[in-house]
Short mmCIF file of C-alpha atoms in Angstrom, two decimals:
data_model
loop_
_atom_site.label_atom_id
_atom_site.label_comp_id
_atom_site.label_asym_id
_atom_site.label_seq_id
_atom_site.Cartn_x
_atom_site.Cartn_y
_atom_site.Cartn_z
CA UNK A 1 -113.18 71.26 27.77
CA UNK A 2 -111.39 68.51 29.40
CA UNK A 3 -108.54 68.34 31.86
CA UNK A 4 -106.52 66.99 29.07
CA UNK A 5 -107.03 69.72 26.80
CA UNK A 6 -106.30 72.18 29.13
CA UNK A 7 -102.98 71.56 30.29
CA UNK A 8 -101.83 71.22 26.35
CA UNK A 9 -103.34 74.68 26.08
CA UNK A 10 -105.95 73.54 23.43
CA UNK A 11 -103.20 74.35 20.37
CA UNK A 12 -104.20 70.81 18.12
CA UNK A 13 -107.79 70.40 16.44
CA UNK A 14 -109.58 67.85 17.41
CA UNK A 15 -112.43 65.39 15.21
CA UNK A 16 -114.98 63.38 16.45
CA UNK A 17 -116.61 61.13 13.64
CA UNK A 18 -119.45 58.98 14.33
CA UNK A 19 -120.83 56.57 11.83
CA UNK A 20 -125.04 56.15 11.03
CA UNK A 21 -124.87 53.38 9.00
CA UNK A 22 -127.46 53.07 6.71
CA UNK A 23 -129.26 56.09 7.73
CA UNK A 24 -130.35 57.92 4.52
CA UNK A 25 -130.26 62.07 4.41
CA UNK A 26 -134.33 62.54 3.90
CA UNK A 27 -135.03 60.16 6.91
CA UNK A 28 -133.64 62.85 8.92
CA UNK A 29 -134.79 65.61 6.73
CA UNK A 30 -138.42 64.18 6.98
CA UNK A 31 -138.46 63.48 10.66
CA UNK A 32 -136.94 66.76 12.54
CA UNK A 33 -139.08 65.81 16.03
CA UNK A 34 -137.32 62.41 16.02
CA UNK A 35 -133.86 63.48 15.36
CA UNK A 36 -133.66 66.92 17.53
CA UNK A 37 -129.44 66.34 17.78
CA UNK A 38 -128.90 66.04 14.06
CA UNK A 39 -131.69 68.48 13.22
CA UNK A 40 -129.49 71.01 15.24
CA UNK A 41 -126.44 69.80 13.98
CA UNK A 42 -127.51 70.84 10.72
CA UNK A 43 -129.21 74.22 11.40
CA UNK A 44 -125.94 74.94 13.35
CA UNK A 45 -123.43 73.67 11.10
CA UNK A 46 -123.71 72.12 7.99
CA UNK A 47 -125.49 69.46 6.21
CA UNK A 48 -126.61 67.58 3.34
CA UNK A 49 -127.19 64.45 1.12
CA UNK A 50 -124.49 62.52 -0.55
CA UNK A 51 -123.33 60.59 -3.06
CA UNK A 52 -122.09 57.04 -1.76
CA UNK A 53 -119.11 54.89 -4.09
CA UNK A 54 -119.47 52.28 -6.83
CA UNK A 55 -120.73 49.96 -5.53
CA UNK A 56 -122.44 51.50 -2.02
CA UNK A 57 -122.22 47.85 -0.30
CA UNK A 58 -120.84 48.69 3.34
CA UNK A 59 -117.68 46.42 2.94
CA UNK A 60 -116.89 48.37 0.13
CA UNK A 61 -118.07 51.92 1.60
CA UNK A 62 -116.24 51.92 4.83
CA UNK A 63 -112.52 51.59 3.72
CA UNK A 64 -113.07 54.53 0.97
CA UNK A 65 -114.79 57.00 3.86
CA UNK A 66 -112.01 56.09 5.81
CA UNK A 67 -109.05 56.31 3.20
CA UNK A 68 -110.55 59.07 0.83
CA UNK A 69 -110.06 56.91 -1.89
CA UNK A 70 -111.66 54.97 -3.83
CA UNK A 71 -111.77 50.64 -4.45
CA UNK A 72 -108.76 50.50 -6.67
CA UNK A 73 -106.40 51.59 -4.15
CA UNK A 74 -108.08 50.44 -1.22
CA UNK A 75 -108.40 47.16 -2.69
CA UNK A 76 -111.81 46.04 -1.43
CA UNK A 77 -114.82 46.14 -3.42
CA UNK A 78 -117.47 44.07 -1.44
CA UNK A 79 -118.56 41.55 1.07
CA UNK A 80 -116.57 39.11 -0.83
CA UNK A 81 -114.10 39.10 -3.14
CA UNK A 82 -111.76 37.17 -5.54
CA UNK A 83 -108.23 36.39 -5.25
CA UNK A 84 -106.17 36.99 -8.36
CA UNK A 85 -105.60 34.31 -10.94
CA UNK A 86 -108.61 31.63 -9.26
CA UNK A 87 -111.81 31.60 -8.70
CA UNK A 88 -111.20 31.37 -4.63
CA UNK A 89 -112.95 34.07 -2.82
CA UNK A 90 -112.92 35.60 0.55
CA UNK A 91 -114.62 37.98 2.70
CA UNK A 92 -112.12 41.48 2.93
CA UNK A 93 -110.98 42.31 6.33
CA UNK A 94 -108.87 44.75 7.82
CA UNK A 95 -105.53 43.49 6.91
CA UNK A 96 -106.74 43.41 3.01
CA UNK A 97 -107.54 47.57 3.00
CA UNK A 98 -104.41 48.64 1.30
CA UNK A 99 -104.62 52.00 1.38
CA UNK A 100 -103.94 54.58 4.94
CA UNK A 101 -106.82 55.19 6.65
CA UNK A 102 -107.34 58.65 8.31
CA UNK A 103 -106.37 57.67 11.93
CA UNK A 104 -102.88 56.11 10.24
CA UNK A 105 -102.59 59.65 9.08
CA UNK A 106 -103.10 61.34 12.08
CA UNK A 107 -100.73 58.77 14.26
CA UNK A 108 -98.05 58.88 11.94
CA UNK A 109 -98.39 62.92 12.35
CA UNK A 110 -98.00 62.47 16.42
CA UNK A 111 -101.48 62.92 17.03
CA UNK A 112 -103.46 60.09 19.30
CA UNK A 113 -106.80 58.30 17.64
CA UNK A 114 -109.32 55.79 19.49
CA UNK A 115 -111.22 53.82 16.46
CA UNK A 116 -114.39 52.09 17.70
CA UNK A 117 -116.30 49.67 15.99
CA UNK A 118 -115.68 50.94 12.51
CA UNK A 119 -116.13 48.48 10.02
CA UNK A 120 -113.34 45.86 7.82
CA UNK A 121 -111.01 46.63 10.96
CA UNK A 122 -110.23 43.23 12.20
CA UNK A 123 -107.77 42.36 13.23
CA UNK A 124 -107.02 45.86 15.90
CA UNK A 125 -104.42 47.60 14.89
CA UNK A 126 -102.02 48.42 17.51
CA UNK A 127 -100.64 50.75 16.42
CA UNK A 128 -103.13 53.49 17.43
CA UNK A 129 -103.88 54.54 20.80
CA UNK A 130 -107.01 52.13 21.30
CA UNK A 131 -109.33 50.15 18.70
CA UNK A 132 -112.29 47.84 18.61
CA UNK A 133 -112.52 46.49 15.36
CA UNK A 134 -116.33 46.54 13.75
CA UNK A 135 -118.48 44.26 11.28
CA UNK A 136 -117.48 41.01 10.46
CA UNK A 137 -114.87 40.38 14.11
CA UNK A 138 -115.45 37.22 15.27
CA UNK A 139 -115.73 38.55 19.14
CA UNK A 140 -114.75 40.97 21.94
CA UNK A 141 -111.83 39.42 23.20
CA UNK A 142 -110.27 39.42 19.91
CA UNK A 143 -111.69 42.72 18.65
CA UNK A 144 -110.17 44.91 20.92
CA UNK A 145 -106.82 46.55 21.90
CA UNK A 146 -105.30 47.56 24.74
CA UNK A 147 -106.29 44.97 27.50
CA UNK A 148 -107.87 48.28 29.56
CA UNK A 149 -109.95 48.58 26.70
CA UNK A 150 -110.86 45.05 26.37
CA UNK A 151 -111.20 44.43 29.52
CA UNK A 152 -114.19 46.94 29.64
CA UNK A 153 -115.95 45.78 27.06
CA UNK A 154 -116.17 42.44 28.25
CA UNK A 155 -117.01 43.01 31.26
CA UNK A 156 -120.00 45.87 30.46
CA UNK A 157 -121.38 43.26 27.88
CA UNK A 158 -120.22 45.30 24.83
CA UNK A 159 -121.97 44.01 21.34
CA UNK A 160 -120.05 44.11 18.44
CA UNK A 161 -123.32 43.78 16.10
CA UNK A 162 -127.39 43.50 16.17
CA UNK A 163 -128.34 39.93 15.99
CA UNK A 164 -129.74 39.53 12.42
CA UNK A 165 -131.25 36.60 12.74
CA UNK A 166 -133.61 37.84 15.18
CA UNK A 167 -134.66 40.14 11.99
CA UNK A 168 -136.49 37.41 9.74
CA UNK A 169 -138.89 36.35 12.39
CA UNK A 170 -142.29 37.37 11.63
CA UNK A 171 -142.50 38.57 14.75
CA UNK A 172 -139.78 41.79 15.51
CA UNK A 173 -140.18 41.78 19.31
CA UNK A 174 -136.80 40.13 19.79
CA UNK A 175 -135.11 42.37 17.42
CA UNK A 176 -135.86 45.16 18.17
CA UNK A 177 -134.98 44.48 21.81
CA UNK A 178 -131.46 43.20 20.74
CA UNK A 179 -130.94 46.50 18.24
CA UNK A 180 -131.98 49.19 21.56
CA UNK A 181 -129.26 46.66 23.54
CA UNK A 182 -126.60 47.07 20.84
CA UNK A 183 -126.92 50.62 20.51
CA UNK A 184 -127.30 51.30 24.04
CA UNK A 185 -124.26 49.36 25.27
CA UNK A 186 -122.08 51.15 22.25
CA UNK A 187 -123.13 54.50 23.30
CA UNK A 188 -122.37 53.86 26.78
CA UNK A 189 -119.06 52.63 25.42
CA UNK A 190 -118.31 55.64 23.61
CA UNK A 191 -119.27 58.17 25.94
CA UNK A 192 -116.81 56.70 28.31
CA UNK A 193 -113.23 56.66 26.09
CA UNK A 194 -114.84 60.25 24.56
CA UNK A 195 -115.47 61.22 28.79
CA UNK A 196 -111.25 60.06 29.04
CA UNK A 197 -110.40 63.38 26.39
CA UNK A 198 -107.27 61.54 25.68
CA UNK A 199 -107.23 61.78 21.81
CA UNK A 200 -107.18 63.71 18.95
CA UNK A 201 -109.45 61.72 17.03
CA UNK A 202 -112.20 59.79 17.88
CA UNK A 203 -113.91 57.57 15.58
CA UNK A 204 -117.07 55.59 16.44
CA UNK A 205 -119.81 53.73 13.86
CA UNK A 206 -123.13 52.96 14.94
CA UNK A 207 -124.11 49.68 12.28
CA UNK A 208 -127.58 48.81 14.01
CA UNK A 209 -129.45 51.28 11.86
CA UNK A 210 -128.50 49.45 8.61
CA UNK A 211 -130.06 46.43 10.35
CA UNK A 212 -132.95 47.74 11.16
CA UNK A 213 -133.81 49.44 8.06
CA UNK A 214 -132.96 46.04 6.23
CA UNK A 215 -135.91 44.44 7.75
CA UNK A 216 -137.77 47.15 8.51
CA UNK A 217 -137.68 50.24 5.97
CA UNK A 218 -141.11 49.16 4.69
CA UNK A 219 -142.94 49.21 7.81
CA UNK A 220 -142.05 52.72 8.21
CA UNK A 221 -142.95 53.86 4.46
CA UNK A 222 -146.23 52.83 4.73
CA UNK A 223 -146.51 52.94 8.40
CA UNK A 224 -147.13 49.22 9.04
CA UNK A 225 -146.99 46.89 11.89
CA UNK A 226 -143.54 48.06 13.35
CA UNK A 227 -143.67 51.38 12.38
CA UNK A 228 -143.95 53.32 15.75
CA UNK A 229 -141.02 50.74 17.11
CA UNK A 230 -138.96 51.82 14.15
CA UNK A 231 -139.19 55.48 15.07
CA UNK A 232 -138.73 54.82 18.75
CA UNK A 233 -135.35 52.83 18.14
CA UNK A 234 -134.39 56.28 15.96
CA UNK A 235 -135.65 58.44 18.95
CA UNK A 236 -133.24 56.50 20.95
CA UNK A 237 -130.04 56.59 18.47
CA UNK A 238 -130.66 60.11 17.99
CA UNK A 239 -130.98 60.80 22.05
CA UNK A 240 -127.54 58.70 22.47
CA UNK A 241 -125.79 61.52 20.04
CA UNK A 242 -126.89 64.27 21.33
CA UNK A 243 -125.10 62.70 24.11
CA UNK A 244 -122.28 63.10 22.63
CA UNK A 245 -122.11 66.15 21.40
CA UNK A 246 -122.95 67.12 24.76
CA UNK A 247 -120.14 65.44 26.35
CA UNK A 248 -117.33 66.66 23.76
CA UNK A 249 -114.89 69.30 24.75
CA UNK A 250 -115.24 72.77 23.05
CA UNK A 251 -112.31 72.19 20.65
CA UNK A 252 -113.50 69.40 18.95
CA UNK A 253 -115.45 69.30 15.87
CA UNK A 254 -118.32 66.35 15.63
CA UNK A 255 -118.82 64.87 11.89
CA UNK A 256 -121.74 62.53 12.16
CA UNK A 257 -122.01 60.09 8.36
CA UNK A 258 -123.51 57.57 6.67
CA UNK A 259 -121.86 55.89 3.46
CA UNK A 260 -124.88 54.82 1.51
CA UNK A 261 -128.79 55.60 1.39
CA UNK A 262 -132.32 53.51 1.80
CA UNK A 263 -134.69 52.64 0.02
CA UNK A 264 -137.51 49.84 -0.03
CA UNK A 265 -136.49 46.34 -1.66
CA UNK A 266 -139.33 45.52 -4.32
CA UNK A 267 -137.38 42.29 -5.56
CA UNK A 268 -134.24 40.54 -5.01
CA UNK A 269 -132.43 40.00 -8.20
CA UNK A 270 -130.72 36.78 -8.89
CA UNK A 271 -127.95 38.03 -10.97
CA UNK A 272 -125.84 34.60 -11.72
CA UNK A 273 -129.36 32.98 -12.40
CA UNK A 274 -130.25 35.79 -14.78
CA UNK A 275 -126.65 35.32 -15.98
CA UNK A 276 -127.02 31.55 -16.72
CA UNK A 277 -130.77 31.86 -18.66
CA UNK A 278 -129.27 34.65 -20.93
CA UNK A 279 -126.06 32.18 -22.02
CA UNK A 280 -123.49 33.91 -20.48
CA UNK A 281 -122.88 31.22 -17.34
CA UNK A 282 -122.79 27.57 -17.30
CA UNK A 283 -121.80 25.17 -14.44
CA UNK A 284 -119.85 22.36 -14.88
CA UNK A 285 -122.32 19.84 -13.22
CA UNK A 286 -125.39 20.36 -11.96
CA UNK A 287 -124.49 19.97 -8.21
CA UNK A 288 -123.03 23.80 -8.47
CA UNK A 289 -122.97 25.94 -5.51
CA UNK A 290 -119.25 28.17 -5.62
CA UNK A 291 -117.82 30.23 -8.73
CA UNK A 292 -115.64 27.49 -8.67
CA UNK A 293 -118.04 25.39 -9.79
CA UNK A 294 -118.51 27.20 -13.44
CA UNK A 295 -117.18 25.60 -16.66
CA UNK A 296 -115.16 26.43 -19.52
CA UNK A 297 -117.86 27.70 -21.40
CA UNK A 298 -118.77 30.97 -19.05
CA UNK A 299 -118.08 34.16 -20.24
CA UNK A 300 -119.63 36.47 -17.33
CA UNK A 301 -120.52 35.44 -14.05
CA UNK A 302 -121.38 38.15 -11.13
CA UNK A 303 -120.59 38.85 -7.36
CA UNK A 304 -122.57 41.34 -4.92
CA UNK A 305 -123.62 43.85 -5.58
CA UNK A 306 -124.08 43.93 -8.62
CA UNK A 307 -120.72 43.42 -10.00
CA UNK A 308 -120.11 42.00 -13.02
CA UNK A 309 -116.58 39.83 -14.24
CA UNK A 310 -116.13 38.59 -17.92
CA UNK A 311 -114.56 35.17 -17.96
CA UNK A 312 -111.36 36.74 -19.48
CA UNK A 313 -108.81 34.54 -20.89
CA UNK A 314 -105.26 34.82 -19.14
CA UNK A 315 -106.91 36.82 -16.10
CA UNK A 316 -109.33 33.91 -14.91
CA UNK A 317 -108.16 30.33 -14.94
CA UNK A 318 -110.26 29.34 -17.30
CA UNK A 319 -111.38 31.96 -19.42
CA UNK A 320 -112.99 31.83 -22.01
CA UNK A 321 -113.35 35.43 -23.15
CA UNK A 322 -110.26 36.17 -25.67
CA UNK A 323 -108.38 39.33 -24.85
CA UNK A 324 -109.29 40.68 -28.10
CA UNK A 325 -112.50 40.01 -27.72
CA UNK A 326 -112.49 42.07 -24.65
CA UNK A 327 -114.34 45.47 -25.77
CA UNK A 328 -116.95 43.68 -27.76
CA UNK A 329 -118.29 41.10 -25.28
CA UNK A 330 -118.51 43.46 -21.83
CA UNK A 331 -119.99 46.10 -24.63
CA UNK A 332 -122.43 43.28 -25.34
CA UNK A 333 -123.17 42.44 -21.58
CA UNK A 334 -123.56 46.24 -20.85
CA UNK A 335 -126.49 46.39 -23.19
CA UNK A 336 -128.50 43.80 -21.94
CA UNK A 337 -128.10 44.48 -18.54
CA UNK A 338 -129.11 48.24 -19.61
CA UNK A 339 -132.26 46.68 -21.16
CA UNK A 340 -133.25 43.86 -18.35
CA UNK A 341 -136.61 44.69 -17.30
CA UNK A 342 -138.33 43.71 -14.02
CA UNK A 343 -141.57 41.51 -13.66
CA UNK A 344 -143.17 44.83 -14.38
CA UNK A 345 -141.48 45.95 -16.59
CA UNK A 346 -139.61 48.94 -15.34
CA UNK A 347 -135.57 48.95 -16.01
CA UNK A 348 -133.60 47.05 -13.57
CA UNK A 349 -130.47 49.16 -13.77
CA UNK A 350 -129.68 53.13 -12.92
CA UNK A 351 -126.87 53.05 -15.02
CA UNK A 352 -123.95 50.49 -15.68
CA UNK A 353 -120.84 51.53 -14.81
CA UNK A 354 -117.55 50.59 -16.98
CA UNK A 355 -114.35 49.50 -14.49
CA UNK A 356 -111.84 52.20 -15.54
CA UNK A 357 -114.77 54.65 -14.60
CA UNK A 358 -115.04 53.60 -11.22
CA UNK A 359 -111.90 52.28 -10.25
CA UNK A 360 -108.17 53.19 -10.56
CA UNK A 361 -105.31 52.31 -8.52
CA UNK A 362 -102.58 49.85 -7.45
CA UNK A 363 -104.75 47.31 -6.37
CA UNK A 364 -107.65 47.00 -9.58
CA UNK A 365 -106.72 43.64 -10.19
CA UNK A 366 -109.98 42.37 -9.05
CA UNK A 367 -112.25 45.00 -9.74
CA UNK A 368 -115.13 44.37 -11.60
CA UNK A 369 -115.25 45.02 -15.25
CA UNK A 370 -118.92 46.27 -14.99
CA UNK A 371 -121.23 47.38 -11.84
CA UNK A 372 -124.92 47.82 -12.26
CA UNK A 373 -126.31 50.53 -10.13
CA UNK A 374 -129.59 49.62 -10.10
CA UNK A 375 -132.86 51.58 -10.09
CA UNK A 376 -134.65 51.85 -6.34
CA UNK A 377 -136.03 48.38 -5.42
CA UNK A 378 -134.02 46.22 -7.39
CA UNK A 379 -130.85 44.41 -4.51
CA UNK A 380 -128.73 42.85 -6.96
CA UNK A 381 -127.88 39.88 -5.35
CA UNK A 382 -125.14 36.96 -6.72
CA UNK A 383 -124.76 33.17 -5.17
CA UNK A 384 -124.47 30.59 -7.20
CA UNK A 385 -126.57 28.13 -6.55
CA UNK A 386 -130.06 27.49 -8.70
CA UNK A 387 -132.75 29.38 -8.15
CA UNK A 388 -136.69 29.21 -9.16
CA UNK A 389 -136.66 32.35 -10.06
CA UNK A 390 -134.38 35.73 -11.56
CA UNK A 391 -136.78 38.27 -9.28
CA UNK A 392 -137.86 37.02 -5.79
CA UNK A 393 -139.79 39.29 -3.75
CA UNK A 394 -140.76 37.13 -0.85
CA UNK A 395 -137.61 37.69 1.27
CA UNK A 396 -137.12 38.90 5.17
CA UNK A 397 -135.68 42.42 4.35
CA UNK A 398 -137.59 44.95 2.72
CA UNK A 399 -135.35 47.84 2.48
CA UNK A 400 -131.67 47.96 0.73
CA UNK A 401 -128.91 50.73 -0.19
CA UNK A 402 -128.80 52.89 -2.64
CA UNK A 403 -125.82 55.37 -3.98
CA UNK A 404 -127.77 58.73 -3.70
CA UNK A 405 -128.87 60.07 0.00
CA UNK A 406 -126.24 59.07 2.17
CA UNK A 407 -125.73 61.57 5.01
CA UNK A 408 -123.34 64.22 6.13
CA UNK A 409 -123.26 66.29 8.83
CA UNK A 410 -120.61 68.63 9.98
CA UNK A 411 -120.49 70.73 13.15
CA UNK A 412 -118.73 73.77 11.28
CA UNK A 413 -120.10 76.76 9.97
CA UNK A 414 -117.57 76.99 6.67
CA UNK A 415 -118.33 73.34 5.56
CA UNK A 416 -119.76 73.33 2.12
CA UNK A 417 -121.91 70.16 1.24
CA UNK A 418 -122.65 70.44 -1.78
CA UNK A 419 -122.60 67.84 -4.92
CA UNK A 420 -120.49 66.24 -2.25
CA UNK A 421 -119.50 62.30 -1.92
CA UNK A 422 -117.97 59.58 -0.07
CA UNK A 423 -114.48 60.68 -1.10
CA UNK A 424 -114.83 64.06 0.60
CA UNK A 425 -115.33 62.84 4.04
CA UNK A 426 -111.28 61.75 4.78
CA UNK A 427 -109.54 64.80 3.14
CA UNK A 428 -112.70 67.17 5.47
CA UNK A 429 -111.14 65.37 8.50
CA UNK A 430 -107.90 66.00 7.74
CA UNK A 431 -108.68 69.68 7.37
CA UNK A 432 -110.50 69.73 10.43
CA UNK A 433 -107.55 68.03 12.11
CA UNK A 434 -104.76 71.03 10.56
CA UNK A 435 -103.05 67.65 9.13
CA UNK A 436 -101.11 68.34 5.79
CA UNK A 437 -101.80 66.21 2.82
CA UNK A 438 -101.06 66.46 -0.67
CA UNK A 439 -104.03 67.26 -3.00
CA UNK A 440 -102.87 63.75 -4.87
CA UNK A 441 -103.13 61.53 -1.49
CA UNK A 442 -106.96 61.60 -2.31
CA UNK A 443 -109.80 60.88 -5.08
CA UNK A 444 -111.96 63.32 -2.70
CA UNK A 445 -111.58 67.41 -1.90
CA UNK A 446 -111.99 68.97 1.72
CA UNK A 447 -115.39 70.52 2.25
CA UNK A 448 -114.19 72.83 4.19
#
């Protein structure tokens, strides 16, 4: 217990969160020797798999964990999305999540939050006690608030995110080196503000494990070339929070998440290509490279992942889809993207999930009137420029999300995870943080 703590006599709960991204449930599950902190975080407290959101794309994912609800009020639904009325799109940042997120909650309630590196949080918001905003912020400087705090993580060589790149060389060397440096400078970072036992809530995402498992999820299936590396870089995130926990005061409660499983990518599906061979897209020349660029004469075009828009007249500029026509046409679409088939054969899509299933809310203008959630190895993918082929297989990444087996783990003996999902996680913290709420503020139920 901290120096802090003590002199308020210890009366306030107190949450630690700390993000895995990417890290599926049975990764863990399957691999107790590598992961002896979150092996004993489960035996200890509580643990289990669950379900991610429609769609479980991390743009998407991050603002509902965060909010504890889900797209339609949050307002984000992807790595890019559509502006109302056009066919302009942008990439959702902080600013564009409309809905509170937990540590507005727990300011507005008195309490004090530090927010590190969680994802669509750019620009910092100042109004909580210190922030560095996560994926997607253009750089330090400008990620972080107060100056203390930035100062710091210039100066200690802070990385906001795993070079990429560096992930579709043949050769992983590089990568890997960067990934151990990301995750070894953010640990470092978080120890120190968790060391300061200043706040009430601490919130702090690792995103390097997505990365790796993006270009490297097959090497450790079938134990290829990279596969020892793989589990050494998850010996080493593991290591760093157990670190953690070690270093938190008594009174706080750890939650360690992910917001979406693994799985290996078999084939990376061209979904405006499949689109324009079926007769549902056309381009208006054949120089076409933005949804922009589609002509009168489209009635569906898609965005990622797998999310799928009708070209609806009086909704899109040009649509071409009649109101009244509406039902028929995505009833239509949702058939044959229930019966696409793979180059083997096997179904492409899970399940396809109607809009006012998945989404609901003040801000649904944009969602999607149809999301495939696709079978394991099919990455729904959009783009619009041509491609060879509907299926590709002969990409850099080899593993992609999936909606079943993210990961939960709470250091608390009366949490129940159990047909749990994304929503859950925000309403738990507030629970664990004695914060009232109304059982309406959320799509999600406490666990605890």
């Amino acid at each position: 217990m901290g120096l802090f703590d003590r002199l308020r006599g210890g009366d306030t709960p107190r949450v630690a969160f700390v993000g895995i991204d990417g890290v599926p449930y049975d990764l863990v599950a399957d691999n107790p020797e590598t992961f002896p902190t979150l092996t004993a975080l489960a035996k200890e407290g509580s643990s289990g798999p669950i379900d991610s959101i429609v769609p479980p794309e991390s743009s998407a994912c991050w603002p509902v964990l965060t909010s504890g609800v889900n797209p339609g009020e949050t307002g984000v639904y992807g790595f890019q999305d559509r502006e109302i009325g056009s066919y302009d799109t942008y990439v959702p940042m902080g600013r564009d999540v409309q809905a509170d997120r937990i540590w507005d909650r727990a300011t507005e309630a008195g309490l004090d939050a530090t927010v590190m590196n969680v994802p669509v949080t750019f620009p910092p918001q100042r109004s909580v006690q210190r922030m560095v905003s996560g994926f997607l912020s253009p750089d330090v400087d400008k990620a972080a608030h107060p100056e203390e705090l930035r100062n710091y993580l210039v100066e200690s060589g802070y990385l906001l995110s795993v070079n990429a790149k560096l992930g579709h060389k043949a050769d992983k060397s590089a990568f890997f080196d960067h990934a151990h440096k990301t995750i070894e400078r953010r640990a470092a970072a978080f120890k120190r503000y968790v060391e300061r036992d200043d706040w009430d809530l601490f919130l702090g995402v690792f995103m390097t494990p997505d990365r790796v498992n993006h270009f490297l999820w097959r090497d450790y299936v079938e134990k290829g070339t990279y596969h020892e590396e793989f589990m050494e870089f998850y010996r080493s995130l593991d290591g760093y929070l157990g670190e953690l926990r070690r270093a938190l005061p008594d009174d706080v409660t750890l939650v360690v998440a992910s917001p979406h499983g693994f799985t290996t990518l078999s084939y990376d599906v061209n979904c405006n290509e499949w689109l324009e061979r079926e007769g549902w897209l056309s381009y208006a020349d054949d120089d076409h490279g933005s949804l922009s660029d589609i002509d009168d004469d489209t009635r569906a075009y898609s965005l990622i992942p797998g999310r799928y828009y009708l070209n609806l007249e009086g909704r899109e500029p040009r649509g071409s889809v009649p109101q009244d026509e509406y039902d028929d046409a995505r009833a239509e679409l949702k058939a044959e993207l229930q019966a696409m088939e793979g180059p083997t054969g096997r179904r492409v899509a899970r399940r396809v999930v109607e809009r006012e299933t998945a989404f609901r809310g003040d801000h649904d203008e944009i969602a999607p009137d149809l999301v495939v959630i696709p079978n394991h190895g099919f990455d729904l993918k959009a783009g619009f420029k041509p491609h060879e082929r509907v299926f590709d297989s002969d990409g850099p990444r080899t593993g992609m999300h999936t909606f079943d087996d993210a990961a939960l783990f709470v250091d608390h003996p009366d949490a129940t995870i159990d047909d749990a999902d994304l929503l859950d996680v925000a309403p738990t913290l507030m629970t664990l943080l004695d914060l009232e709420y109304a059982r309406t503020d959320f799509d999600g139920a406490s666990l605890i």
